[in-house]
């Protein structure tokens, strides 16, 4: 039986660890040829390991080094991927960082770094992907949509986050970037949606689950009472990239074990 993403090319940014690695594996399992993006030479070994897991499981892909906050590198990545793999059908704008500080102590460098990767990076990659979707036109043999973009946002596109204001501002920006893109390109059959994870067990939030005390305290925020795994996000990414979600665009899908229903109100607030 044909797999649901068979013959489609997916670029996953920041795919050498955490959620990006899980998403890359899930998309490859669903038949996509996956570009495992990583930012610098030091992350190449991790990207190679992700690609090896994919190919060991019978999937296909390549690794590609590119800092998503740099315009020339992003445009080069898309040009090289199109030259090598023919086109791009799916972009997962996943790369993201945190540079936490009390707001009054936050440096401009911390602000710029987070906005540069989490928001400008999503702009640059989405722009390059949409240019390719428009150049290539429909591919009805693989998908009803001409292209699909999945933005990795966060529950912090709606939950304010003291001590992480650069991060919360970046994800709030992603929300309206995503919605406005869906509005602007819907008539070209380009679908754009966001995944909004709650707490997923990855390196970015090690302090929130690295000790039993921290994990216990985290559970107070999660009605479903477990931390999420990258594969949870991977399953949703496959759905949002596939024609099973063909009527979904402009949506933020929360995947958070119920975090956004505010566990702290379970005992009447
Ligand atoms: P992670 O640190 O494992 O992954 C982030 C990835 O981005 C890394 O692989 C890193 O190398 C890559 N990256 C950083 N700067 C980059 C750049 N300039 N260019 C390309 N890649 C770059 O953490 P994660 O939890 O897997 O985070 C992935 C995404 O999920 C982020 O956007 C994050 O904000 C979001 N998110 C995570 C959680 C969570 O609980 N883990 C919750 C909500 C949202």
Coordinates of N, CA, C and O and ligand atoms in Angstrom, one line a residue, residues 13-21 37-40 43 66-70 93-98 116-118 122 152-156 167 171 195-205 230, ligand 1:
X13 N 13.6 21.7 9.8 CA 14.7 22.5 10.4 C 15.0 22.1 11.8 O 14.1 21.7 12.5
X14 N 16.2 22.2 12.2 CA 16.6 21.9 13.6 C 16.3 20.4 13.9 O 15.7 20.1 15.0
X15 N 16.7 19.5 13.0 CA 16.2 18.1 13.1 C 17.3 17.2 13.7 O 17.1 16.0 13.6
X16 N 18.4 17.8 14.2 CA 19.4 16.9 14.7 C 19.2 16.5 16.2 O 20.0 15.8 16.8
X17 N 18.1 17.0 16.8 CA 17.8 16.6 18.1 C 16.3 16.8 18.4 O 15.6 17.4 17.6
X18 N 15.8 16.3 19.5 CA 14.5 16.6 20.1 C 13.3 16.4 19.2 O 13.2 15.4 18.5
X19 N 12.5 17.4 19.2 CA 11.2 17.3 18.4 C 11.5 17.2 16.9 O 10.9 16.4 16.2
X20 N 12.5 18.0 16.4 CA 12.8 17.9 15.0 C 13.2 16.5 14.5 O 12.8 16.1 13.5
X21 N 14.0 15.9 15.4 CA 14.5 14.5 15.1 C 13.3 13.6 15.0 O 13.2 12.8 14.1
X37 N 17.8 19.1 8.6 CA 18.7 20.3 8.7 C 19.3 20.4 10.1 O 18.7 20.0 11.1
X38 N 20.5 20.9 10.1 CA 21.2 21.2 11.4 C 22.0 22.5 11.2 O 22.4 22.8 10.1
X39 N 22.3 23.2 12.3 CA 22.8 24.6 12.2 C 24.3 24.7 11.9 O 24.7 25.7 11.2
X40 N 25.1 23.9 12.5 CA 26.6 24.2 12.5 C 27.3 22.9 12.3 O 26.7 21.8 12.5
X43 N 26.9 20.1 14.9 CA 25.7 19.3 15.0 C 25.6 18.2 13.9 O 24.6 17.5 13.8
X66 N 22.7 24.4 7.8 CA 22.2 25.7 7.4 C 21.7 26.4 8.7 O 20.9 25.8 9.5
X67 N 22.1 27.6 9.0 CA 21.6 28.4 10.1 C 20.4 29.1 9.6 O 20.5 30.0 8.7
X68 N 19.2 28.8 10.1 CA 18.0 29.3 9.5 C 17.8 30.8 9.8 O 16.9 31.4 9.2
X69 N 18.7 31.4 10.6 CA 18.5 32.9 10.8 C 19.3 33.6 9.7 O 19.3 34.9 9.7
X70 N 20.0 32.9 8.8 CA 20.8 33.6 7.8 C 20.2 33.4 6.4 O 20.1 32.3 5.9
X93 N 9.0 24.1 10.1 CA 9.8 25.2 10.6 C 9.9 24.9 12.1 O 9.2 25.4 13.0
X94 N 10.9 24.1 12.5 CA 11.0 23.6 13.8 C 12.1 24.2 14.7 O 12.0 24.3 15.9
X95 N 13.2 24.7 14.0 CA 14.4 25.2 14.8 C 14.0 26.2 15.8 O 13.2 27.1 15.4
X96 N 14.5 26.1 17.0 CA 14.1 27.1 18.0 C 15.1 27.1 19.1 O 15.8 26.0 19.4
X97 N 15.3 28.2 19.8 CA 16.2 28.3 20.9 C 15.6 29.1 22.1 O 14.6 29.8 21.8
X98 N 16.2 29.0 23.2 CA 15.8 29.8 24.4 C 17.1 30.5 24.9 O 18.2 29.9 24.9
X116 N 15.8 35.9 16.1 CA 16.5 35.6 14.8 C 16.3 34.2 14.4 O 16.0 33.9 13.2
X117 N 16.3 33.2 15.3 CA 16.1 31.8 15.0 C 14.6 31.5 14.9 O 14.1 31.0 14.0
X118 N 13.9 31.9 16.0 CA 12.5 31.4 16.2 C 11.5 32.1 15.3 O 10.5 31.5 14.9
X122 N 11.8 31.3 10.8 CA 10.6 30.8 10.2 C 10.2 31.6 9.0 O 9.7 31.1 8.0
X152 N 6.5 25.2 14.1 CA 6.6 24.7 15.5 C 6.5 25.9 16.4 O 7.4 26.7 16.5
X153 N 5.3 26.1 16.9 CA 5.1 27.2 17.9 C 5.2 26.6 19.3 O 6.1 25.8 19.6
X154 N 4.3 26.9 20.2 CA 4.4 26.5 21.6 C 3.1 26.9 22.2 O 2.3 27.8 21.8
X155 N 2.8 26.3 23.4 CA 1.7 26.8 24.2 C 2.0 28.2 24.6 O 1.0 29.0 24.9
X156 N 3.2 28.7 24.5 CA 3.5 30.1 24.8 C 3.2 31.0 23.7 O 3.6 32.2 23.7
X167 N 11.3 34.5 24.1 CA 10.8 33.3 23.5 C 9.2 33.4 23.3 O 8.7 33.1 22.3
X171 N 7.1 33.3 19.8 CA 6.0 32.3 19.4 C 4.7 33.1 19.2 O 3.9 32.6 18.3
X195 N 1.9 23.7 15.1 CA 1.9 22.8 16.2 C 2.3 23.5 17.4 O 3.3 24.2 17.4
X196 N 1.5 23.4 18.5 CA 1.8 24.1 19.7 C 2.1 23.1 20.8 O 1.1 22.7 21.6
X197 N 3.3 22.7 21.0 CA 3.6 21.7 22.0 C 3.5 22.3 23.4 O 3.8 23.5 23.6
X198 N 3.2 21.4 24.4 CA 3.3 21.8 25.8 C 4.7 21.3 26.2 O 5.7 21.8 25.6
X199 N 4.8 20.5 27.2 CA 6.2 20.1 27.7 C 6.5 18.7 27.0 O 5.9 17.7 27.2
X200 N 7.5 18.8 26.2 CA 8.0 17.6 25.4 C 9.4 17.3 25.9 O 10.2 18.3 26.1
X201 N 9.8 16.1 26.1 CA 11.1 15.7 26.8 C 12.2 15.9 25.7 O 12.4 14.9 24.9
X202 N 12.9 17.0 25.7 CA 14.0 17.2 24.8 C 15.1 18.0 25.5 O 14.8 18.5 26.6
X203 N 16.2 18.2 24.8 CA 17.3 19.0 25.5 C 16.9 20.4 25.9 O 17.5 21.0 26.8
X204 N 16.0 21.1 25.1 CA 15.7 22.5 25.4 C 15.2 22.8 26.8 O 15.4 23.8 27.3
X205 N 14.5 21.8 27.3 CA 13.8 22.0 28.6 C 14.3 21.0 29.7 O 13.5 20.6 30.6
X230 N 8.9 13.3 21.6 CA 9.0 13.8 20.2 C 8.1 13.0 19.2 O 7.5 13.6 18.3
Ligands
LIG1 P1 16.1 21.1 20.9 O1 17.0 22.1 21.5 O2 16.3 19.7 21.0 O3 15.9 21.5 19.3 C1 16.1 22.7 18.7 C2 16.8 22.4 17.5 O4 17.0 23.6 16.7 C3 18.2 21.8 17.7 O5 18.4 20.7 16.9 C4 19.2 22.9 17.3 O6 20.4 22.5 16.7 C5 18.3 23.6 16.2 N1 18.8 25.0 15.9 C6 19.1 26.0 16.8 N2 19.5 27.1 16.2 C7 19.3 26.8 14.9 C8 19.6 27.6 13.7 N3 20.0 28.8 13.8 N4 19.4 27.0 12.5 C9 19.0 25.7 12.4 N5 18.7 24.9 13.5 C10 18.9 25.5 14.7 O7 14.6 21.5 21.5 P2 13.2 21.0 21.0 O8 12.4 20.9 22.2 O9 13.2 19.8 20.1 O10 12.7 22.3 20.2 C11 12.2 22.2 18.9 C12 11.1 23.3 18.7 O11 10.0 22.9 19.5 C13 11.5 24.7 19.1 O12 11.0 25.6 18.1 C14 10.9 24.9 20.4 O13 10.6 26.2 20.7 C15 9.6 24.1 20.2 N6 8.9 23.7 21.5 C16 9.5 22.8 22.3 C17 8.8 22.4 23.5 C18 9.4 21.4 24.4 O14 8.7 21.2 25.5 N7 10.5 20.8 24.2 C19 7.6 23.0 23.8 C20 7.1 23.9 22.9 C21 7.7 24.3 21.7

